XYZ file of C-alpha atoms in Angstrom:
472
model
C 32.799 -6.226 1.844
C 31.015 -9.298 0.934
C 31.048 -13.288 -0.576
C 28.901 -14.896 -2.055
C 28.415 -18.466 -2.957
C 25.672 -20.446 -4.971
C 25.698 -24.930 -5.330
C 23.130 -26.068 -7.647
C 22.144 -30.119 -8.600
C 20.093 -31.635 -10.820
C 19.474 -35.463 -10.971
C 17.575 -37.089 -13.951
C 15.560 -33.966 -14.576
C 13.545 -34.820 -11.899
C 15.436 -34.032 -8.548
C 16.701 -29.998 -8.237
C 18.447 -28.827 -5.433
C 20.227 -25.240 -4.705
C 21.927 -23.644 -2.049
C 22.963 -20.123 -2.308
C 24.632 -17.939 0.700
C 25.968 -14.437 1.223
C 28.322 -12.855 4.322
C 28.032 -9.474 4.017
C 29.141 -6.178 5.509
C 27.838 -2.934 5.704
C 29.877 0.385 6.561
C 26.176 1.490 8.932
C 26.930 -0.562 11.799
C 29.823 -1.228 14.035
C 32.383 -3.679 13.532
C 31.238 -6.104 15.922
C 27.950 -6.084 13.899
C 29.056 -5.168 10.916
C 28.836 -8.725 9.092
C 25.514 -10.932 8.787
C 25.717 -14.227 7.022
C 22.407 -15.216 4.650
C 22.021 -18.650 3.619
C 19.265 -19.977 1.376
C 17.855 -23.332 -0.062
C 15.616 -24.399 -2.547
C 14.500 -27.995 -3.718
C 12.265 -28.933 -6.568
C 10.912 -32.143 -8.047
C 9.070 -32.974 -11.392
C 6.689 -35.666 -10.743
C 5.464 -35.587 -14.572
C 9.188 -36.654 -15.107
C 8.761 -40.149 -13.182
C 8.044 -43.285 -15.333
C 4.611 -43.721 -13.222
C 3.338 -40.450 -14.346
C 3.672 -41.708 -18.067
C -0.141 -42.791 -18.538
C -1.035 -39.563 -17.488
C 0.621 -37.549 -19.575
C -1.571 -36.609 -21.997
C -3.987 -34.962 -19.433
C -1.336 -33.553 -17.381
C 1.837 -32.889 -19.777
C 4.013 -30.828 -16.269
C 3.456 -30.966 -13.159
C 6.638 -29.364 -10.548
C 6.513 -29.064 -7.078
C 9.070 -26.558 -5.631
C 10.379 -25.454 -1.864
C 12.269 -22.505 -0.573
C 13.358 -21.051 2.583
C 15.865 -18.575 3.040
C 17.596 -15.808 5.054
C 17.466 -12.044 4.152
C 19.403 -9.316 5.273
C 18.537 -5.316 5.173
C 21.112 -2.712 5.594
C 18.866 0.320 4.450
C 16.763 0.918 7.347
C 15.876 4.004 9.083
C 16.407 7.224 7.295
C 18.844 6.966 4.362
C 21.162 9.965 5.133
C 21.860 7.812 8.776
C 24.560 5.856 7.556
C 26.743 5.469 10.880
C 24.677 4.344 13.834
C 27.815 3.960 16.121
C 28.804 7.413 15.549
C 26.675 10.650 17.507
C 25.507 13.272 15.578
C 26.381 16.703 17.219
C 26.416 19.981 16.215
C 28.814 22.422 18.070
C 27.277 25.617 16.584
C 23.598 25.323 17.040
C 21.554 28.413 17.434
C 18.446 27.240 19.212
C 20.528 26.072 21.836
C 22.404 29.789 22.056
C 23.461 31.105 25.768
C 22.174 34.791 26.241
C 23.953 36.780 28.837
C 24.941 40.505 29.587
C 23.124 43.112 32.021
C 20.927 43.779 28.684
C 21.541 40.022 27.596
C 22.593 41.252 24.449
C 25.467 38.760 23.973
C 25.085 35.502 22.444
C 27.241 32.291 22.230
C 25.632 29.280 19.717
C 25.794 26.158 22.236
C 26.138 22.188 21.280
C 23.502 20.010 20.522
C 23.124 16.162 20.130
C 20.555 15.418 16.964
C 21.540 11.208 17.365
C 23.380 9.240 20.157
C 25.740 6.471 19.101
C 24.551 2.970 19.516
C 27.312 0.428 18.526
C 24.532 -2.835 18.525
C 22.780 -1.623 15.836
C 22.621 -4.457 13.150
C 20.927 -5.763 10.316
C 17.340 -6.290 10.201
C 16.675 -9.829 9.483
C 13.871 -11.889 7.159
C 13.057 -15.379 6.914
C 11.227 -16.323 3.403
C 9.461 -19.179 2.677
C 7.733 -20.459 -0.636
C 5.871 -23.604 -1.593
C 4.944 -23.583 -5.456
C 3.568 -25.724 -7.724
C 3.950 -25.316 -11.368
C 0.861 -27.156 -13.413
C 0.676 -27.750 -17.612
C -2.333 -29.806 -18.789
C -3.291 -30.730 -22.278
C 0.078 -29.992 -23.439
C 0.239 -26.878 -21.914
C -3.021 -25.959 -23.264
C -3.751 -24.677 -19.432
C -1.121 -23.609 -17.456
C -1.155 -22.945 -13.655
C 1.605 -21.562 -10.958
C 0.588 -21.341 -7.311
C 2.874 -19.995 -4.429
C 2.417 -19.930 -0.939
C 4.317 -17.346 0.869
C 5.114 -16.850 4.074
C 8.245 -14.031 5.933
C 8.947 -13.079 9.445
C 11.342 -9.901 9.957
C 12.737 -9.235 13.214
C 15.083 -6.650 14.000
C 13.112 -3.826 12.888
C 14.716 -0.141 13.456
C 12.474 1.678 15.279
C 12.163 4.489 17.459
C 11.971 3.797 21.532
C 8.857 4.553 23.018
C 7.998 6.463 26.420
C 11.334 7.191 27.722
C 10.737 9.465 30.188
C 11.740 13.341 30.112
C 13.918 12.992 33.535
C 16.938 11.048 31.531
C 17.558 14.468 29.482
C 17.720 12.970 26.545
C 17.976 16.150 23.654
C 16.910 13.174 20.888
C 14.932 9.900 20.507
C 16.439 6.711 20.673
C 16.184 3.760 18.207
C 17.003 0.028 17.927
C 16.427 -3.386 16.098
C 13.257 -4.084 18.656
C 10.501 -4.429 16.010
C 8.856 -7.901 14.429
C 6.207 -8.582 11.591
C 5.013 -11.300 9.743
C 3.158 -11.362 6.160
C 1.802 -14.276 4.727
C -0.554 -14.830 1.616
C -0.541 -16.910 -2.426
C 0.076 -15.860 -5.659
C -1.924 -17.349 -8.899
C -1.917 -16.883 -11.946
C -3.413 -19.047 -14.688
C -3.125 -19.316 -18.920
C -5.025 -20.563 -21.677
C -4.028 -21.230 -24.860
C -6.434 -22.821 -28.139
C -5.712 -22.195 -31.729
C -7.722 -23.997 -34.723
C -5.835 -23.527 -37.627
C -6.241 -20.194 -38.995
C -10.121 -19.867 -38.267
C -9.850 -19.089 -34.831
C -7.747 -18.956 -31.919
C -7.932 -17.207 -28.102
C -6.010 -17.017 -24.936
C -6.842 -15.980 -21.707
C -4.597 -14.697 -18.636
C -5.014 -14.251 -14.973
C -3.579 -13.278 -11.896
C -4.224 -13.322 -8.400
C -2.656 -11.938 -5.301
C -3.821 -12.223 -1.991
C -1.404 -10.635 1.210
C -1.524 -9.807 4.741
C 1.010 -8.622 7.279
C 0.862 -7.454 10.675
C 2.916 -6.809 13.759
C 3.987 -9.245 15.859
C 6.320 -6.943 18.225
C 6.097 -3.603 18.660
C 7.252 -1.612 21.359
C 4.162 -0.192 23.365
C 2.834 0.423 26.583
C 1.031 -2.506 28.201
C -2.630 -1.261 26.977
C -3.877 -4.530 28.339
C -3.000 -3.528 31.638
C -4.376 -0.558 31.336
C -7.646 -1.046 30.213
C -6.906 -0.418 26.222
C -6.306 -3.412 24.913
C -7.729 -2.093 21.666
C -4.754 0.683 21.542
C -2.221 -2.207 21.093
C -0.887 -2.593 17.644
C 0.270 -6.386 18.143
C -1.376 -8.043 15.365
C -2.490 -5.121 13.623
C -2.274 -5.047 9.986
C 1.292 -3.076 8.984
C -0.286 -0.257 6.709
C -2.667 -0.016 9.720
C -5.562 3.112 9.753
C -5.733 4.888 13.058
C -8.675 6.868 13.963
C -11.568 7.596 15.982
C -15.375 5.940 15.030
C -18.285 8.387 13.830
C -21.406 7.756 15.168
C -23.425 10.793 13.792
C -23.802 14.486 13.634
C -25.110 16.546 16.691
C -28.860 17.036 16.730
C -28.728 20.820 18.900
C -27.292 21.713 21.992
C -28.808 19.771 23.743
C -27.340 16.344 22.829
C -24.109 18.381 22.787
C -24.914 18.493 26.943
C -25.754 14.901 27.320
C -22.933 13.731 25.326
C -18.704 12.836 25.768
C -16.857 16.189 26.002
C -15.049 16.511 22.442
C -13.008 20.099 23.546
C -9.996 18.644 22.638
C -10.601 19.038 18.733
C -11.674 23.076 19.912
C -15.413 24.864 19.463
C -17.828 22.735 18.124
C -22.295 22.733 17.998
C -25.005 21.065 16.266
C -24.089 19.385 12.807
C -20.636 18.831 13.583
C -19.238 14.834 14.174
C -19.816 13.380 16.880
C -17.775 10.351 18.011
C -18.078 7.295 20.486
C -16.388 7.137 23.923
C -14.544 3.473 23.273
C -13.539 3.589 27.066
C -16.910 5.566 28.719
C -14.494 8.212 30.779
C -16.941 10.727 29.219
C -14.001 12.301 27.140
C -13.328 11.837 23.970
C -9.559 11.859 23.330
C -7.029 9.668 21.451
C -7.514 6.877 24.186
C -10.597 6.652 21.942
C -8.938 5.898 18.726
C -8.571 1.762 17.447
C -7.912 0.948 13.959
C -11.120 1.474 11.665
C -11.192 -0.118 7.966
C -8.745 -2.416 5.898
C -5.207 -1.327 5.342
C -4.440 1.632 3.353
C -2.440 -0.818 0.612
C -4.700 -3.115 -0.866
C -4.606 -6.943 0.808
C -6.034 -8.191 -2.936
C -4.758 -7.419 -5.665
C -5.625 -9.577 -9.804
C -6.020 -8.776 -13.293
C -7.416 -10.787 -16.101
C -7.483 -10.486 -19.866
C -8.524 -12.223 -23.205
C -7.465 -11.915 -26.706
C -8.632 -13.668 -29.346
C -9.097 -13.896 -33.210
C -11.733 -15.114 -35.924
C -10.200 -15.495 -39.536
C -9.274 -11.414 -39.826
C -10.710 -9.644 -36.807
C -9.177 -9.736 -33.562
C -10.459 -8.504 -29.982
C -8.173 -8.208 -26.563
C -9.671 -6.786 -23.094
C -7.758 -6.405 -20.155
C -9.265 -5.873 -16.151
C -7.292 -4.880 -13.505
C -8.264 -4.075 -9.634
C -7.728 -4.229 -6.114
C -9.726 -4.980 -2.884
C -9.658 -4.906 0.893
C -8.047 -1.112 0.951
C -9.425 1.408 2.675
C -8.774 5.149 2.214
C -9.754 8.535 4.175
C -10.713 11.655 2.429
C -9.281 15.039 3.644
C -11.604 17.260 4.697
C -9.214 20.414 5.274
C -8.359 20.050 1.347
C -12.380 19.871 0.403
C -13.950 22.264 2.795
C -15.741 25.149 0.640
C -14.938 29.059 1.089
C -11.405 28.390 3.005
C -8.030 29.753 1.811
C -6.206 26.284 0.579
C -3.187 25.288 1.709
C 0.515 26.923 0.993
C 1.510 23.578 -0.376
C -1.605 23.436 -2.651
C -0.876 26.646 -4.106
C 3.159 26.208 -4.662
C 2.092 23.093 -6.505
C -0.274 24.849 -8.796
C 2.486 27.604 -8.830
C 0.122 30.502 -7.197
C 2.277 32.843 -4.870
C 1.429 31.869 -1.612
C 0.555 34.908 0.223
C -2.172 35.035 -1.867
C -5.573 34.186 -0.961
C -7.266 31.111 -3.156
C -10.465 29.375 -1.457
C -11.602 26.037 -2.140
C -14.914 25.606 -4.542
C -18.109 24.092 -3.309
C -18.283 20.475 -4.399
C -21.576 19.650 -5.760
C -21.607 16.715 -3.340
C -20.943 18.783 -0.544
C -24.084 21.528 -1.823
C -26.786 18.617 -2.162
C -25.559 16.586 1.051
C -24.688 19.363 4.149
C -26.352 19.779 7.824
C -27.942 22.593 8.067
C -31.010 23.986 10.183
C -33.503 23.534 7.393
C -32.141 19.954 6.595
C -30.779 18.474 9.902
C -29.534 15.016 8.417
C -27.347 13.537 11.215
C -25.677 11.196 8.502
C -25.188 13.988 5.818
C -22.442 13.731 3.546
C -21.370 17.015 4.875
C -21.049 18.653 8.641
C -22.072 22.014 9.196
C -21.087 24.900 6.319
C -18.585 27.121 8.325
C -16.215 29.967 6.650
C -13.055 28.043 8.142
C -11.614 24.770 8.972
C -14.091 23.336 12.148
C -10.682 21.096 13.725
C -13.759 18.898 15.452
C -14.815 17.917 11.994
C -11.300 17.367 10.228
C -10.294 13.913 12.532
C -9.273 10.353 11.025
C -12.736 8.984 11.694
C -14.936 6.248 10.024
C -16.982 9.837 8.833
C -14.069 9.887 5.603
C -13.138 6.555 5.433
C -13.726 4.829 2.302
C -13.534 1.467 0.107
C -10.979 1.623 -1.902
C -11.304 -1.341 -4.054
C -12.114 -1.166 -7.741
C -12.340 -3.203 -11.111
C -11.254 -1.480 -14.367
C -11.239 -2.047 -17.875
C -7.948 -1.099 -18.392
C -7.467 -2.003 -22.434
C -9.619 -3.041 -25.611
C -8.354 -3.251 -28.414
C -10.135 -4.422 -31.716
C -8.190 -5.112 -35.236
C -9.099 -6.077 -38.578
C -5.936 -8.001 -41.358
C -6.299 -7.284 -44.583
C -6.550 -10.480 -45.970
C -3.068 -11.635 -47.572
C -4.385 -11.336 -51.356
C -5.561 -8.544 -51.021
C -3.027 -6.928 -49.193
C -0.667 -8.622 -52.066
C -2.318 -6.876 -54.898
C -2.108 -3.696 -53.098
C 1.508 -4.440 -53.411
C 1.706 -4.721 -49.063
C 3.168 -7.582 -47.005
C 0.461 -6.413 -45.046
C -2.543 -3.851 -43.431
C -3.943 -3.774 -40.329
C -6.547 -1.140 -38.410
C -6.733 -1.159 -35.250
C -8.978 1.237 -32.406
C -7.472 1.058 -28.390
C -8.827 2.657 -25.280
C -7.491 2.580 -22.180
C -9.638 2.912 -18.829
C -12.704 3.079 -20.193
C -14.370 1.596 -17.589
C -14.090 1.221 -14.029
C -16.199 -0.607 -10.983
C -16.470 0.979 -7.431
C -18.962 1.692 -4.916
C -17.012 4.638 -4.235
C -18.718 7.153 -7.073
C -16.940 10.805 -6.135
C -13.990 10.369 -8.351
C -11.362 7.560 -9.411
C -10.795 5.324 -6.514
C -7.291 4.273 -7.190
C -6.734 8.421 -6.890
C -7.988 8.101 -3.103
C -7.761 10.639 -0.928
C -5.905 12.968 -3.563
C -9.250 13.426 -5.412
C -8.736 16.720 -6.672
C -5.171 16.167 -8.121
C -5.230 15.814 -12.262
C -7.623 12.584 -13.008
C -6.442 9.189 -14.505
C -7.165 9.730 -18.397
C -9.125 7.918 -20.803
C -7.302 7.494 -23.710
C -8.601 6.472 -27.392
C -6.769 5.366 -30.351
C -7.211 4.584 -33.995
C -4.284 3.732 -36.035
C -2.873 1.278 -39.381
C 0.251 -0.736 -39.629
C 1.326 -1.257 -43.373
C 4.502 -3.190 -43.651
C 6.136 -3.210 -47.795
């Protein structure tokens, strides 16, 4: 059940106000928090509109400043198929929880388990928006501009309880609106327009996008307190990267001696990674992880094109890219002479009991530790016949920049000219030759940097075509 309202005003086409509200309720939660009100507001003003601005018209034709701040409300949090959080989930015939009894305990009765406890104050998670724009036209509209500042806080965030301790007997987690974030960041984009009769003419795009977000509550233990402070993921970016920091490869068994235990990841010697002890207890465990790189969704984000004609010919380019991402690359998928995954081989549709090892990457056969080349910063640990688990942790080792610049489009035409076309009895002719991502821009060189860590999945095409449009 829900209504909604909206009140809008205008004054003089200069003064714009609106006001726009929903109270809404959702069937997830319980009836005493079933309903959340949302009320929003939004006030503009045209200062090109005011009898002052008149003398500079010409050189600035529209200029708009705008204002909004509103209330949002989420219903679809958690896992979709939850729908009732003020209802348990139990199921009265579960096998794994069977009683087995009998002098040869060969009878069996299924017993009851509880897969979600009720929790009537479940509620809505919550967002404040705000947005200061400006909207820009100069030389009538000639250039156009449109700037936003953004700026949203969410509280209530479902999330799962941490660290409740095994003596309560719980048989399932426990979850509840305890989690804030905030994100904050501008948008841009920017036109231009210029024609000259039918000689020439061009026009150029861009946009810009620049976002961050991190966590502002989050349910935790006090790493402070204990010594960690680097564990906490208050103020963290969101799409955070988790993982332990690289220094080198092993030199022998030696430095293996004089270095943090790494037993925890299983067997490892000379050319495998080794990693730094964050907190010097001469172990290295996940009290040694922090968060290594730029998020794993890009913080930048633009693209930018041109098109433009002289007389008959006409030329458009369009870049688009990203920046400020980070990505890891999986070293159980890449490591050479292993049998690949079951999931690898039901998606190329192999039968899975078969055996299918991975190729030798070229990369991986010019750049590997070995005893005749001990490079301690190698592309490559050790060569092994299996899966070394020391060697296969989220570590700066895989981590990569993500960010890119590609040529997305070109295209080039050429118009018949009208008479001619005319005396070939056509309205008109055009040719015309397109390619798509013919270019891209990355210090990352293995393979397409927008695939990331899925670089052996089916690569992003480059595409060419030549074609005519002949209208009678």
């Amino acid at each position: 059940q829900g209504v909604s309202g909206r009140f809008t005003y205008a004054y003089d086409s200069r003064y714009f106000t609106e006001f726009n509200f929903g109270y809404n309720g959702s069937e997830r939660f319980s009836k005493n928090e079933r309903y959340g009100f949302f009320p929003s507001m939004g006030v503009g003003y045209i200062v090109s509109n005011e009898s002052f601005w008149e003398p500079l018209l010409p050189v600035v034709n529209q200029l708009k400043l705008k204002f909004t701040h509103g209330l949002v409300g989420n219903d679809a949090i958690g896992n979709p198929d939850d729908r009732f959080y003020y209802l348990s989930e139990v199921n009265i015939d579960d096998g794994g929880r069977a009683q087995v009894f009998g002098e040869e305990f060969g009878n069996r009765l299924n017993g009851i388990s509880n897969s979600r406890y009720p929790n009537p104050y479940i509620t809505w998670e919550t967002s404040k928006k705000s947005n200061l724009g400006m909207e820009l036209g100069m030389f009538n509209n000639t250039l156009e501009m449109q700037v936003d500042l953004f700026y949203e806080y969410r509280s209530n965030i479902y999330m799962g309880r941490s660290y409740i301790p095994a003596s309560m007997g719980l048989s399932a987690g426990v979850s509840a609106n305890v989690g804030e974030a905030s994100s904050r960041g501008v948008d841009l984009s920017l036109t231009y327009s210029l024609a000259s009769g039918q000689n020439y003419w061009i026009k150029s795009m861009g946009n810009f996008t620049y976002a961050v977000g991190q966590y502002e509550v989050y349910e935790e233990l006090d790493y402070a307190g204990l010594g960690e402070p680097w564990r906490s993921r208050v103020g963290q970016p969101i799409n955070w990267n988790y993982g332990y920091i690289a220094e080198r490869l092993f030199i022998d068994e030696y430095d293996i001696l004089n270095s943090p235990s790494q037993s925890v990841f299983g067997v490892y010697q000379a050319g495998d990674i080794k990693y730094r002890d964050i907190n010097k207890d001469g172990v290295i465990n996940f009290s040694d992880m922090v968060f290594i790189g730029y998020p794993n969704q890009p913080e930048i984000t633009y693209g930018f094109g041109v098109s433009g004609g002289f007389k008959d010919f006409d030329l458009s380019l369009f870049f688009q890219g990203n920046a400020r991402v980070t990505f890891f690359l999986d070293p159980g998928r890449i490591t050479p002479f292993v049998d690949i995954s079951g999931d690898d081989k039901n998606n190329m549709g192999m039968d899975p009991n078969k055996t299918a090892v991975n190729n030798l990457l070229s990369v991986i056969a010019e750049d590997h530790w070995s005893e005749d080349n001990r490079n301690l910063y190698a592309f490559w640990p050790r060569l092994a016949p299996r899966v070394i688990g020391n060697n296969t942790q989220t570590s700066t080792w895989w981590m990569h920049d993500g960010s890119f610049m590609r040529l997305k489009t070109v295209e080039l035409g050429y118009t018949l000219p009208v008479k001619l076309a005319r005396s070939l009895r056509l309205q008109s002719l055009r040719l015309y030759f397109t390619g798509n991502n013919l270019l891209t821009f990355s210090s990352f060189k293995l393979w397409d940097p927008e695939m990331g860590s899925n670089g052996l999945g089916y690569p992003i095409q480059r595409v060419y075509n030549i074609g005519i449009n002949i209208n009678l």
